[in-house]
XYZ file of C-alpha atoms in Angstrom:
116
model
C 95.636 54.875 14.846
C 97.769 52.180 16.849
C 100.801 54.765 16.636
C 98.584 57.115 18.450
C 97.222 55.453 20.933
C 100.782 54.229 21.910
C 101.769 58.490 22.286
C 98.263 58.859 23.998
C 99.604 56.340 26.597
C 103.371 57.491 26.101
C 101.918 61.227 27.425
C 99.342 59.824 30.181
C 102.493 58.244 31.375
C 104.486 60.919 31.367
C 102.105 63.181 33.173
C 101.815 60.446 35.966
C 104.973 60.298 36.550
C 105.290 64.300 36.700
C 102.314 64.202 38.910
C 104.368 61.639 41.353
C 107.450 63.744 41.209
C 105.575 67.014 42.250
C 103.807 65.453 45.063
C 106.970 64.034 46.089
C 108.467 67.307 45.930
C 105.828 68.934 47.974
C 106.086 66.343 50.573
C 109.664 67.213 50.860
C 108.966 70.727 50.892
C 106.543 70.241 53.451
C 108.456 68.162 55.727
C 111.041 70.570 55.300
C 109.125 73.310 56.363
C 108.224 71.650 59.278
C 111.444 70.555 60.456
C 112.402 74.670 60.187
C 109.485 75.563 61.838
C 110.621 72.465 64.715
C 113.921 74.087 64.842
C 112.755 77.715 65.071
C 110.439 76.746 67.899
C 112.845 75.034 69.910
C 115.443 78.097 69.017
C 112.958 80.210 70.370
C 112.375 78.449 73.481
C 116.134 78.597 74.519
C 116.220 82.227 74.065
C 113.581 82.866 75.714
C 114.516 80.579 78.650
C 118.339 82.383 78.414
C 116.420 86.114 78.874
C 114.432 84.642 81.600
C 117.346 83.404 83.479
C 119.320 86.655 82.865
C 116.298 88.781 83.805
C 115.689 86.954 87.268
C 119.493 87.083 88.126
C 119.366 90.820 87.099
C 116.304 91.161 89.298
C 117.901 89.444 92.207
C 120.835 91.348 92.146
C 119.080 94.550 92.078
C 116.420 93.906 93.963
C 117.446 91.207 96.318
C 115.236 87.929 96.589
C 111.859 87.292 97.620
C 113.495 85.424 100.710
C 115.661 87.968 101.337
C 112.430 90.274 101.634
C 110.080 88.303 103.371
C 112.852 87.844 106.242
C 112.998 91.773 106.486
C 109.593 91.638 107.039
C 109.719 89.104 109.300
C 112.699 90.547 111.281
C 110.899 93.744 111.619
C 107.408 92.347 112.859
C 109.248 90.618 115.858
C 111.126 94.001 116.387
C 108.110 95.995 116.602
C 106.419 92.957 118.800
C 109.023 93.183 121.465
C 108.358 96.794 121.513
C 104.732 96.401 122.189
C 105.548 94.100 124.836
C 108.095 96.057 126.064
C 105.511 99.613 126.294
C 102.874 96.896 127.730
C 105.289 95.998 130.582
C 106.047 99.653 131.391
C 102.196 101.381 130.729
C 100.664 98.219 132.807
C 100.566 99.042 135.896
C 100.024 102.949 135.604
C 97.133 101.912 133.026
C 95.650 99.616 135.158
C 95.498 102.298 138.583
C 94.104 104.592 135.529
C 91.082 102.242 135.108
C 90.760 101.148 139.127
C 90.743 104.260 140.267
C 88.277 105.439 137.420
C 85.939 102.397 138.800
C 86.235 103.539 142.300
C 86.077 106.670 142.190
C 82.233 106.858 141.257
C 80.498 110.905 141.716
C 76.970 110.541 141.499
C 75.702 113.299 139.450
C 72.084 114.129 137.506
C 72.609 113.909 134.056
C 72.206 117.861 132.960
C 68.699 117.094 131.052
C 67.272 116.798 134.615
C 68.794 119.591 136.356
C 66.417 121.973 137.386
């Protein structure tokens, strides 16, 4: 009975320390796993930052830069300014006799709802 006890033991042992050595395992495996999934991530991210970099030079080399744009726009605004000041200076004066002489120049007339 002793001798069995003793292989009872001997086996609970034995599956203890199996039990240990899978867990161990599995911790290994799972740190592992995360460490690939850490350096797939970060792999990732560098691509992506690489594409990025190559797509906004593309885009700036095709397309020109928002800077680049936004001083077109500004360069064109003051050109079309000066023109309207320019057409102001000329139009002025004959604008303004326009109006005067529209003011002084008064006809009194019936409106034709009370013409007889």
């Amino acid at each position: 009975m002793a001798a069995q006890t003793t292989g009872i033991q001997q086996l609970l042992q034995a599956e203890k320390r199996a039990a240990e050595k899978v867990a161990e395992a599995r911790k290994r495996k799972n740190k592992r796993l995360k460490q690939a999934k850490e350096e797939a991530q970060a792999e990732i991210e560098s691509y992506r930052r690489e594409r990025e970099r190559q797509f906004l030079e593309h885009q700036e080399k095709h397309l020109g830069s928002k800077d680049d744009k936004a001083r077109e726009v500004e360069i064109e605004t003051n050109q079309k300014i000066a023109e309207l000041h320019i057409s102001v200076q000329q139009n002025q004066e004959v604008v303004m006799a326009k109006l005067l002489s529209l003011v002084y120049d008064i006809k009194p007339e019936l409106h034709q709802n009370l013409r007889v």
